[in-house]
Amino acid sequence: MDSKNAKGRLVVLAVVLCAIVFAWFSVRWQLGNMLAALTPPNQPNAAELGRLARNLAPSDALPMWLLATQEKENFSPESVENSVGMFEDVVRLGPNDFRYWIELGRAYEQAEQPEKAERALARAVELAPNYTFPHWQFGNFYLRQNRSDEAFAELRKTTERSIVYREQVFSLAWDYFDKDPQKVEALAVDTPDVKSTLALFYAARGSADNALRIWNTLTEDQKPNYLDTAKRIARGLFEKQRYRESLEFARQTGIDRDAQFESVTNGGFETFVGAPDDTLFGWRVFRTDPKIDVLPDSNVKSEGSRSLRIAFKGYTKVDLHNVVQSVAVQPGARYRLTFMVRTDNLRSGGPPVLQIISGIENKGIASSDPFEAGSADWKQMTVDFTAPSDFDGVLIRTGRVACGEDCPISGTIWYDDFRLTKL
């Protein structure tokens, strides 16, 4: 009986010892892995911590990766050579982690062993064919080896799944191929998501015609899914003063649905005039000065159901640019702008005028006669002008005749029935 009890106790003791040993090695591995994971390779004592982590977890690839990376960053020929052997140990310990094969490939390349680098990077792609990062690294390797066809074949695979790498690939190709859109578009997978990104890419680089061309390859069913992107393009092109293409994006996205090329939008003020930031090619009314009131008026109008009333209450500033509209036009073309104006008790040494401004230089190119002082019924006014030869937009805005500082203006004017005609 005692013999059986003794054997039982020995079995229990053996199990407990095995558990303790297992727990010890498990804890050691976890501590080593955690230490390696939490230590940046550029930390001053990274090498010491890496060796400690390696001692705690000798069969774990991460501590060896830390040591190899720290060694490579010493930037000496000897360190580069040493890091290659260390990274080879890393992939031996972690053969199925594509990240380690990428690091090995980069180490081989740094050590001027491109054939081995290619094989290592190819293995990374083989392990993670659906991840973008291996393809990005492999493509850049080929590019550095002056193997552009193979490079962009790999890089094209990154454009489908990742918007971050997609934009980088487009930018890389744009510079590498000297802004050749055909080469860039060869890297764009034929999906609406990629096309919308490419249109935005072109717009950001001022290639407005290409942005619009790519956008219009989307179907009418696809475009509503990318309205936010298209609105960004519209506003971006407007800021770059590419009015004609910006106008088309503004029309399609609903920012300015009724705006037309070579036309004043809402010329009779029949539709709502909102905040300046809500429009690109409609009326922008800046209500920032308490001495000017700008409001629609349904009681006084030349035609239709309303006009725009501007009431001055002793306004004295030299500039008067509170009612503005941008119009897309053909460069170098001749135009005639007509509009109706009415005044009531208008008094000033510097009366209002309507100005045509070159958008690219913010320089006046034409102006109406000064509006009639006192009170006068509706009168049609005409401004003939030639659009800038190198720019596709003009600004229509209210200005005033220069009369120096502290030159007050009082009274009221009404606008109605703006029309632009090409001569």
Short mmCIF file of C-alpha atoms in Angstrom, two decimals, residues 169-331:
data_model
loop_
_atom_site.label_atom_id
_atom_site.label_comp_id
_atom_site.label_asym_id
_atom_site.label_seq_id
_atom_site.Cartn_x
_atom_site.Cartn_y
_atom_site.Cartn_z
CA VAL A 169 2.20 54.70 -57.10
CA PHE A 170 0.49 57.34 -59.23
CA SER A 171 2.88 59.99 -57.92
CA LEU A 172 5.89 57.76 -58.54
CA ALA A 173 4.81 57.06 -62.12
CA TRP A 174 3.91 60.73 -62.73
CA ASP A 175 7.46 61.78 -61.90
CA TYR A 176 9.22 58.76 -63.39
CA PHE A 177 7.46 58.99 -66.75
CA ASP A 178 7.66 62.80 -66.96
CA LYS A 179 3.93 63.44 -66.36
CA ASP A 180 2.76 61.04 -69.07
CA PRO A 181 -0.91 60.28 -68.29
CA GLN A 182 -0.94 57.19 -70.48
CA LYS A 183 1.82 55.61 -68.38
CA VAL A 184 0.10 56.56 -65.15
CA GLU A 185 -3.24 55.16 -66.27
CA ALA A 186 -1.62 51.88 -67.23
CA LEU A 187 -1.16 51.35 -63.48
CA ALA A 188 -4.79 52.06 -62.61
CA VAL A 189 -6.97 49.00 -62.15
CA ASP A 190 -10.27 49.41 -63.99
CA THR A 191 -12.52 49.96 -60.97
CA PRO A 192 -14.57 53.04 -60.06
CA ASP A 193 -12.74 53.43 -56.74
CA VAL A 194 -9.36 53.60 -58.47
CA LYS A 195 -10.67 55.90 -61.18
CA SER A 196 -12.04 58.39 -58.66
CA THR A 197 -8.70 58.42 -56.86
CA LEU A 198 -6.88 58.97 -60.16
CA ALA A 199 -9.17 61.89 -61.03
CA LEU A 200 -8.40 63.45 -57.64
CA PHE A 201 -4.69 62.80 -58.20
CA TYR A 202 -4.76 64.64 -61.53
CA ALA A 203 -6.71 67.55 -60.04
CA ALA A 204 -4.23 67.95 -57.20
CA ARG A 205 -1.47 68.34 -59.77
CA GLY A 206 -3.35 70.87 -61.86
CA SER A 207 -4.04 68.44 -64.70
CA ALA A 208 -7.66 69.50 -64.89
CA ASP A 209 -8.48 68.10 -68.32
CA ASN A 210 -7.24 64.64 -67.32
CA ALA A 211 -9.16 64.82 -64.04
CA LEU A 212 -12.41 65.51 -65.88
CA ARG A 213 -11.70 62.90 -68.56
CA ILE A 214 -11.12 60.15 -66.00
CA TRP A 215 -14.13 61.20 -63.92
CA ASN A 216 -16.37 60.97 -66.98
CA THR A 217 -15.34 57.35 -67.54
CA LEU A 218 -17.49 56.51 -64.50
CA THR A 219 -21.08 55.60 -65.28
CA GLU A 220 -23.96 57.74 -64.08
CA ASP A 221 -24.78 54.99 -61.59
CA GLN A 222 -21.23 54.98 -60.21
CA LYS A 223 -20.70 58.73 -59.84
CA PRO A 224 -23.05 59.24 -56.86
CA ASN A 225 -20.85 56.89 -54.80
CA TYR A 226 -17.92 59.30 -55.16
CA LEU A 227 -19.59 62.69 -54.80
CA ASP A 228 -17.38 63.71 -51.88
CA THR A 229 -14.30 63.09 -54.01
CA ALA A 230 -15.80 65.01 -56.93
CA LYS A 231 -16.67 67.95 -54.69
CA ARG A 232 -13.07 68.03 -53.46
CA ILE A 233 -11.96 68.07 -57.08
CA ALA A 234 -14.38 70.89 -57.94
CA ARG A 235 -13.13 73.07 -55.10
CA GLY A 236 -9.49 72.15 -55.67
CA LEU A 237 -9.64 73.08 -59.35
CA PHE A 238 -11.49 76.28 -58.48
CA GLU A 239 -8.69 77.25 -56.09
CA LYS A 240 -6.17 76.50 -58.82
CA GLN A 241 -8.28 78.75 -61.09
CA ARG A 242 -9.09 76.01 -63.58
CA TYR A 243 -12.62 77.31 -64.00
CA ARG A 244 -13.93 75.37 -66.95
CA GLU A 245 -13.23 71.90 -65.53
CA SER A 246 -14.18 73.03 -62.02
CA LEU A 247 -17.52 74.20 -63.43
CA GLU A 248 -18.27 70.77 -64.84
CA PHE A 249 -17.50 69.07 -61.52
CA ALA A 250 -19.62 71.68 -59.71
CA ARG A 251 -22.53 70.98 -62.07
CA GLN A 252 -22.32 67.20 -61.76
CA THR A 253 -22.00 67.21 -57.97
CA GLY A 254 -24.84 69.66 -57.37
CA ILE A 255 -22.68 72.44 -55.93
CA ASP A 256 -23.87 74.63 -58.82
CA ARG A 257 -26.27 72.43 -60.74
CA ASP A 258 -27.60 75.28 -62.92
CA ALA A 259 -24.26 76.91 -63.75
CA GLN A 260 -23.29 77.04 -67.42
CA PHE A 261 -20.19 77.83 -69.42
CA GLU A 262 -20.14 81.47 -70.65
CA SER A 263 -23.20 82.33 -68.60
CA VAL A 264 -24.14 84.23 -65.44
CA THR A 265 -25.73 81.88 -62.92
CA ASN A 266 -29.04 83.01 -61.39
CA GLY A 267 -28.79 86.27 -63.31
CA GLY A 268 -32.29 87.35 -62.24
CA PHE A 269 -31.86 86.33 -58.57
CA GLU A 270 -34.91 84.11 -58.88
CA THR A 271 -33.36 81.29 -56.83
CA PHE A 272 -32.01 81.38 -53.32
CA VAL A 273 -28.64 83.12 -52.75
CA GLY A 274 -26.95 81.19 -49.93
CA ALA A 275 -23.71 81.48 -48.01
CA PRO A 276 -20.54 82.24 -50.01
CA ASP A 277 -19.01 78.86 -49.16
CA ASP A 278 -22.00 77.01 -50.60
CA THR A 279 -21.25 77.94 -54.20
CA LEU A 280 -18.41 78.24 -56.67
CA PHE A 281 -20.12 79.70 -59.74
CA GLY A 282 -23.18 81.30 -58.20
CA TRP A 283 -23.52 84.66 -56.48
CA ARG A 284 -21.28 84.99 -53.44
CA VAL A 285 -22.62 87.69 -51.15
CA PHE A 286 -20.34 88.71 -48.28
CA ARG A 287 -22.39 90.16 -45.43
CA THR A 288 -19.49 91.12 -43.20
CA ASP A 289 -19.99 94.88 -42.83
CA PRO A 290 -22.89 96.29 -40.79
CA LYS A 291 -22.97 99.36 -43.04
CA ILE A 292 -24.11 97.30 -46.03
CA ASP A 293 -27.29 95.22 -46.27
CA VAL A 294 -27.61 92.77 -49.19
CA LEU A 295 -30.94 91.00 -49.54
CA PRO A 296 -33.30 89.69 -52.23
CA ASP A 297 -36.25 92.00 -52.88
CA SER A 298 -39.58 90.68 -54.15
CA ASN A 299 -41.24 94.13 -54.15
CA VAL A 300 -38.86 95.89 -56.54
CA LYS A 301 -37.81 94.03 -59.68
CA SER A 302 -37.15 94.64 -63.35
CA GLU A 303 -38.58 91.28 -64.41
CA GLY A 304 -39.37 87.96 -62.82
CA SER A 305 -40.26 87.77 -59.14
CA ARG A 306 -37.32 89.40 -57.38
CA SER A 307 -34.11 91.44 -57.59
CA LEU A 308 -31.06 91.94 -55.35
CA ARG A 309 -31.07 95.04 -53.12
CA ILE A 310 -27.87 96.58 -51.73
CA ALA A 311 -28.41 99.28 -49.10
CA PHE A 312 -25.47 101.49 -48.06
CA LYS A 313 -25.49 103.10 -44.61
CA GLY A 314 -22.56 105.46 -44.66
CA TYR A 315 -20.09 102.85 -45.95
CA THR A 316 -16.61 104.44 -46.17
CA LYS A 317 -14.13 101.71 -47.16
CA VAL A 318 -12.16 102.04 -50.40
CA ASP A 319 -12.94 98.47 -51.52
CA LEU A 320 -16.45 97.30 -52.25
CA HIS A 321 -16.38 93.65 -53.29
CA ASN A 322 -19.35 92.24 -51.45
CA VAL A 323 -21.29 90.79 -54.44
CA VAL A 324 -19.17 88.52 -56.64
CA GLN A 325 -19.63 85.78 -59.23
CA SER A 326 -17.01 83.68 -61.04
CA VAL A 327 -17.80 82.84 -64.68
CA ALA A 328 -16.03 80.29 -66.87
CA VAL A 329 -15.22 81.76 -70.29
CA GLN A 330 -13.17 81.02 -73.37
CA PRO A 331 -9.69 82.57 -73.20
#
